[in-house]
XYZ file of C-alpha atoms in Angstrom:
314
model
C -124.006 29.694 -62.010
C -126.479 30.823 -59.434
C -125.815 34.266 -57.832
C -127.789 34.687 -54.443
C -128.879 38.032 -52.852
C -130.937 39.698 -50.544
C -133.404 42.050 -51.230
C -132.406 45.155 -49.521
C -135.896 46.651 -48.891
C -137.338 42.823 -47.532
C -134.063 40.894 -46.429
C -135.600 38.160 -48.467
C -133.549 35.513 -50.131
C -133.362 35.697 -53.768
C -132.051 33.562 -56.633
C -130.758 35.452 -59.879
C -129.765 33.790 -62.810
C -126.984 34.164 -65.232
C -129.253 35.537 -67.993
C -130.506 38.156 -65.353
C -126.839 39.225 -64.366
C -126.044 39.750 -68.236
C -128.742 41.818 -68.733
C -127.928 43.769 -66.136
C -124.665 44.182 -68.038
C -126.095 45.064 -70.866
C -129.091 47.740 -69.461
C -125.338 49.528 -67.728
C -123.936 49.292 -71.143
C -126.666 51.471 -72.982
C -127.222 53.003 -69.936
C -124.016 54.437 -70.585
C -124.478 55.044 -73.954
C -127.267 57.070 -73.032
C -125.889 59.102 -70.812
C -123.303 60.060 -73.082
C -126.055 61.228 -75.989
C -127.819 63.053 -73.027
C -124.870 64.919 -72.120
C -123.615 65.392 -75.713
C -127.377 67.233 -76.162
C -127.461 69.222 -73.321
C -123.776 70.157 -74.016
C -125.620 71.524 -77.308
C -128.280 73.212 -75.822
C -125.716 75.082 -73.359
C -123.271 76.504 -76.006
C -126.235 77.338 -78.636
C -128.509 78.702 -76.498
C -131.374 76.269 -77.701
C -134.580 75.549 -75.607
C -133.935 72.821 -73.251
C -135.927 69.381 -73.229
C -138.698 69.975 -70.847
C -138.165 66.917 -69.484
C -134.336 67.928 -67.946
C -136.499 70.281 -66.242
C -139.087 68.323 -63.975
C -138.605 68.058 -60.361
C -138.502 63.753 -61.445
C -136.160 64.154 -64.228
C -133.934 61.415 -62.634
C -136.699 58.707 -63.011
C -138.127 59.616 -66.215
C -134.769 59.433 -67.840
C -133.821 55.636 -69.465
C -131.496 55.032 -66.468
C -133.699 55.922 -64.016
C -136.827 54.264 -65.753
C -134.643 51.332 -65.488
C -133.011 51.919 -61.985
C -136.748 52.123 -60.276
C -137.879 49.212 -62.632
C -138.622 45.582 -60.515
C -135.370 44.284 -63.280
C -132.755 45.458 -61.123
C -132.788 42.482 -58.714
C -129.344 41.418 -60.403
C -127.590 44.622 -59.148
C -129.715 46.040 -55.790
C -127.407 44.571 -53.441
C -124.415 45.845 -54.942
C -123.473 49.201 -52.635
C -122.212 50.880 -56.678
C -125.638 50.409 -57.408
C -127.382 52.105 -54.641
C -124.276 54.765 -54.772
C -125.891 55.290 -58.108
C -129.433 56.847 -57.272
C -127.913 59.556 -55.184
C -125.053 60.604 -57.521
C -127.557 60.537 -61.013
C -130.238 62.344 -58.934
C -127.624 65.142 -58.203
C -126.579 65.106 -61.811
C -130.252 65.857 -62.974
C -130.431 68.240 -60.198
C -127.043 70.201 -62.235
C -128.052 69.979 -65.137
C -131.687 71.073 -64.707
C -129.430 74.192 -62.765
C -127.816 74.856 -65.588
C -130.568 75.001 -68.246
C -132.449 77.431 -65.996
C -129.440 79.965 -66.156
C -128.683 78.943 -70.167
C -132.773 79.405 -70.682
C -132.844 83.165 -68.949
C -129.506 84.312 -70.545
C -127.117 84.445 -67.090
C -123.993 83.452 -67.483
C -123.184 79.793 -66.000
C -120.103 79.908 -63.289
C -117.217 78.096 -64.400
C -117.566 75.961 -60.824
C -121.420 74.886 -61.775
C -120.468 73.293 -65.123
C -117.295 71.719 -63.362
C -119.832 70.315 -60.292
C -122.004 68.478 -63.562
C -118.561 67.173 -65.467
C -117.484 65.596 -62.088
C -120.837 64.139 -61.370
C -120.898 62.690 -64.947
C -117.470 61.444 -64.923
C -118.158 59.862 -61.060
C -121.497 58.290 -62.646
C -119.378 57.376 -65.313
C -116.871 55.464 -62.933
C -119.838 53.626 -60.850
C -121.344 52.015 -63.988
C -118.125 50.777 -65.269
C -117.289 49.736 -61.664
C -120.734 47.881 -60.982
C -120.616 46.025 -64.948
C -116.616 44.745 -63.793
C -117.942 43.405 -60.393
C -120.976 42.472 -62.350
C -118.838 40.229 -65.198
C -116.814 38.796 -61.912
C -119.741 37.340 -60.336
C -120.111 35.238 -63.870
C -116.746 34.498 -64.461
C -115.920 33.310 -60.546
C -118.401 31.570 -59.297
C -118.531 28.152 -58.531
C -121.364 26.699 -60.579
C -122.723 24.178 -58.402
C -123.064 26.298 -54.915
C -123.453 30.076 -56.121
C -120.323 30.693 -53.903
C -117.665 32.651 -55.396
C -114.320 30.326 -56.190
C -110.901 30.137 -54.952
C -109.674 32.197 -57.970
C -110.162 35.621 -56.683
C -110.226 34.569 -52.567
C -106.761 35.665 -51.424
C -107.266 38.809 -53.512
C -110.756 39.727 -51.880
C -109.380 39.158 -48.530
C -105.739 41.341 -49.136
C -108.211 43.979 -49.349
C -110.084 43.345 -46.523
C -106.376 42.362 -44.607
C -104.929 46.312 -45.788
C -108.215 47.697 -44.109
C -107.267 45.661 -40.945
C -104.025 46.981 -40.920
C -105.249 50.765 -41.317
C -107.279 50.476 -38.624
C -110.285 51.388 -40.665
C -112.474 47.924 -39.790
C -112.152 44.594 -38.394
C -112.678 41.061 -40.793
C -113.318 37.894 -39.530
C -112.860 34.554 -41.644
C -114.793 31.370 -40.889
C -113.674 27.861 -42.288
C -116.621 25.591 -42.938
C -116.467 21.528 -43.592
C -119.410 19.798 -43.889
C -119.283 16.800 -41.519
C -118.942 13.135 -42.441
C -119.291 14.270 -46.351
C -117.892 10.860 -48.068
C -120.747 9.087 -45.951
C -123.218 11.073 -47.631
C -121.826 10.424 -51.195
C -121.102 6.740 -50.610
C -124.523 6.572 -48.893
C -126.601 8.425 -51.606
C -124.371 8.911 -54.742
C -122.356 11.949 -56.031
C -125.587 13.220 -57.478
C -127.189 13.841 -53.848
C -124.082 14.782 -52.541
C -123.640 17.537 -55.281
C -127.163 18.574 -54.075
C -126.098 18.526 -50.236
C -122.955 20.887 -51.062
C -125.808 23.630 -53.153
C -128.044 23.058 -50.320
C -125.089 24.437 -47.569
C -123.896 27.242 -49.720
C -127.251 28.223 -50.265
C -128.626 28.272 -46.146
C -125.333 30.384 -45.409
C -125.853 32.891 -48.317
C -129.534 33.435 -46.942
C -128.351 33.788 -43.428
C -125.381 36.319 -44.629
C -125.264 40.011 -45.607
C -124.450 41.334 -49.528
C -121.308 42.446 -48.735
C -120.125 39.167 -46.696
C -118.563 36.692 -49.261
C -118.734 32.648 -49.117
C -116.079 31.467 -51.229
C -115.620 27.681 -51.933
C -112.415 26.292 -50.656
C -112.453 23.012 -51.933
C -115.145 20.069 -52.717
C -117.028 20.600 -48.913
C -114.866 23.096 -47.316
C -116.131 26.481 -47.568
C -114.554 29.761 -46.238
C -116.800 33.178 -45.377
C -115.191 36.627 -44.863
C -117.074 39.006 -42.712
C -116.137 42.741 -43.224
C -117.486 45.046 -40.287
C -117.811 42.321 -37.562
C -115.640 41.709 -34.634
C -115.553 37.772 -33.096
C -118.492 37.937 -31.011
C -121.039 38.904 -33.691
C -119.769 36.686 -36.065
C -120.307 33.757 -33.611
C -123.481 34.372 -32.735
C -124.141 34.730 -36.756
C -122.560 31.344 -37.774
C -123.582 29.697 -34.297
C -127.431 30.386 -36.249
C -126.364 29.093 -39.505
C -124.931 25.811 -37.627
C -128.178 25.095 -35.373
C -130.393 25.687 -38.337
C -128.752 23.894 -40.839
C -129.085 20.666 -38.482
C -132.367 21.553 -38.259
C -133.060 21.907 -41.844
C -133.999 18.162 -43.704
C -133.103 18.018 -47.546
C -135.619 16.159 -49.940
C -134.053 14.635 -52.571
C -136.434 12.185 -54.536
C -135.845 8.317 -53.964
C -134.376 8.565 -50.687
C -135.785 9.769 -47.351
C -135.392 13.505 -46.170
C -131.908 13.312 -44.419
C -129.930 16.869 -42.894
C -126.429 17.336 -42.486
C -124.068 19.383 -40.133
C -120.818 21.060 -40.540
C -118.033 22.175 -38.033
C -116.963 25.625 -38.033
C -113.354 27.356 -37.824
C -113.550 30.870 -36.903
C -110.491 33.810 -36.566
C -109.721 37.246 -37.403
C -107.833 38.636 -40.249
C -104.933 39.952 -37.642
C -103.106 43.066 -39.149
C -99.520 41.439 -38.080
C -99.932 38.076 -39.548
C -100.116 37.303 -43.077
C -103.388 36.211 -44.917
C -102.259 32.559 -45.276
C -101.673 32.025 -42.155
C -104.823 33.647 -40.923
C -106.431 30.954 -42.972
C -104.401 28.603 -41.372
C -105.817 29.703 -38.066
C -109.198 28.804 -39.177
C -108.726 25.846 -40.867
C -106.834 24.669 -37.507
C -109.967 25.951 -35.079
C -112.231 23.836 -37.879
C -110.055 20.644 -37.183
C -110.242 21.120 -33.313
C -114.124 20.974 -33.533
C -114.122 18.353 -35.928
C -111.816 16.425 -32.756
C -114.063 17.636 -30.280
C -117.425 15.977 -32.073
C -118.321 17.866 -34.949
C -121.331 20.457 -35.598
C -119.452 23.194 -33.591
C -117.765 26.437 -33.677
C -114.184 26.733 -32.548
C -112.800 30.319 -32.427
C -108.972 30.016 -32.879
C -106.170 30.127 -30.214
C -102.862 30.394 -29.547
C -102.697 26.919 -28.058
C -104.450 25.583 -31.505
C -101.138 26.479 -32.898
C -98.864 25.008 -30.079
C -100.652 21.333 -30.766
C -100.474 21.620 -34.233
C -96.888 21.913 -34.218
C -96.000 19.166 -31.990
């Protein structure tokens, strides 16, 4: 499995590995454990009266802290376009910030307001939620994702966009799905062998997870069909976005040793997730724009119609 992101400070492509993605598991796991001995110690220092760590203190507490000396490390590359993970540095800065609030009253004898110590137990116990949250996405991205491509599989497709449908239907964002079949496919295998053809499909997936945002998600349909959800874009955005991954990606040659630099194309199947039709059909819809550009010459984009539907039915 090869997870792509982008760097959220550059934009830049990046590839992250398996290993990387289970360390990040396993930094959130002690992370965790941390916290808790952190918490369990200040807890201490609170009821005893003890003199605080003057460390909890420091204006940078958050950073000098093991989560935070890992959160501004450069080994976060695995998590930094997850939106739990950037949640994170505002929520465990505020948590320092509490605590640090409460030592100072512990440390000159006032009494600490029932509503203060409640404010740090809810920004634990949110903190708390987020890791857990970000390790179970985390464990998803090893568990479904197609190993060949780095696009998530089919198994948790429908799910991913019945969320994104329910938001449709509230009114709280549009979603537009795009169907994606590489052109003329079998020619390239029976041309070049399955090897180079597995090495065309990883080349695709990988130019549209460079030219998409973190949050977007490429799933793979089935062997050169590929479908993209786009949260937060409405049809004429999303065309302009996937009429640039279509141009470049004729543009773009692939080397594969023994054989000449050759480039492929794909036709492209675009409609919205439409709050009073079901998700299967709304896939239908995009599969049937992606066959009308396939019968209008290939390496296009076809936003759906109604009269798509009429044709396909007679």
């Amino acid at each position: 499995m090869a997870e792509q992101n982008s760097n959220p400070e550059t934009g830049d492509f990046v590839h992250v590995s398996p290993g990387e993605i289970r360390n990040a598991i396993s930094v959130l796991e002690q992370a965790l454990f941390n916290h808790v001995h952190w918490t369990n110690a200040l807890n201490t220092t609170l009821i005893c009266g003890l003199h605080p760590d003057e460390r909890d203190l420091e204006p940078e507490a958050h950073r000098k802290c093991r989560f935070g000396q890992w959160y501004y490390s450069a080994d976060t590359r695995a998590v930094q376009s997850n939106p739990n993970f950037r949640e994170l540095e505002k929520l465990h800065c505020e948590l320092h910030e509490s605590a640090a609030h409460l030592l100072v009253l512990s440390q000159s004898h006032q009494p600490i307001p029932m509503t203060d110590y409640e404010k740090f137990t809810n920004e634990l116990k949110e903190m708390r939620l987020l890791i857990d949250t970000l390790k179970r996405e985390l464990e998803d991205e090893i568990y479904n994702v197609d190993p060949l491509t780095g696009a998530s599989s089919r198994i948790g497709m429908l799910t991913k966009l019945r969320e994104q449908h329910e938001l449709v239907r509230r009114k709280l964002e549009s979603c537009v799905i795009v169907m994606m079949d590489i052109d003329r496919f079998k020619m390239v295998n029976d041309k070049y062998g399955h090897l180079v053809g597995d090495r065309a499909l990883a080349e695709f997936s990988h130019h549209v997870l460079r030219h998409t945002r973190p949050f977007d998600r490429l799933f793979r349909y089935g062997g050169e069909e590929f479908l993209l959800c786009v949260p937060h874009t409405d049809l004429a955005s999303a065309h302009a976005l996937i009429e640039r991954i279509r141009s470049e990606l004729a543009d773009k040659a692939i080397d594969v040793d023994g054989f000449p630099p050759f480039s492929i194309t794909a036709s492209f199947g675009m409609s919205l997730l439409d709050p009073d039709t079901g998700v299967a059909e709304c896939i239908e819809r995009a599969d049937q724009a992606t066959y009308a550009a396939k019968q209008r010459g290939r390496n296009m984009t076809v936003i759906w119609d109604p009269s798509m539907e009429r044709r396909m039915a007679s």
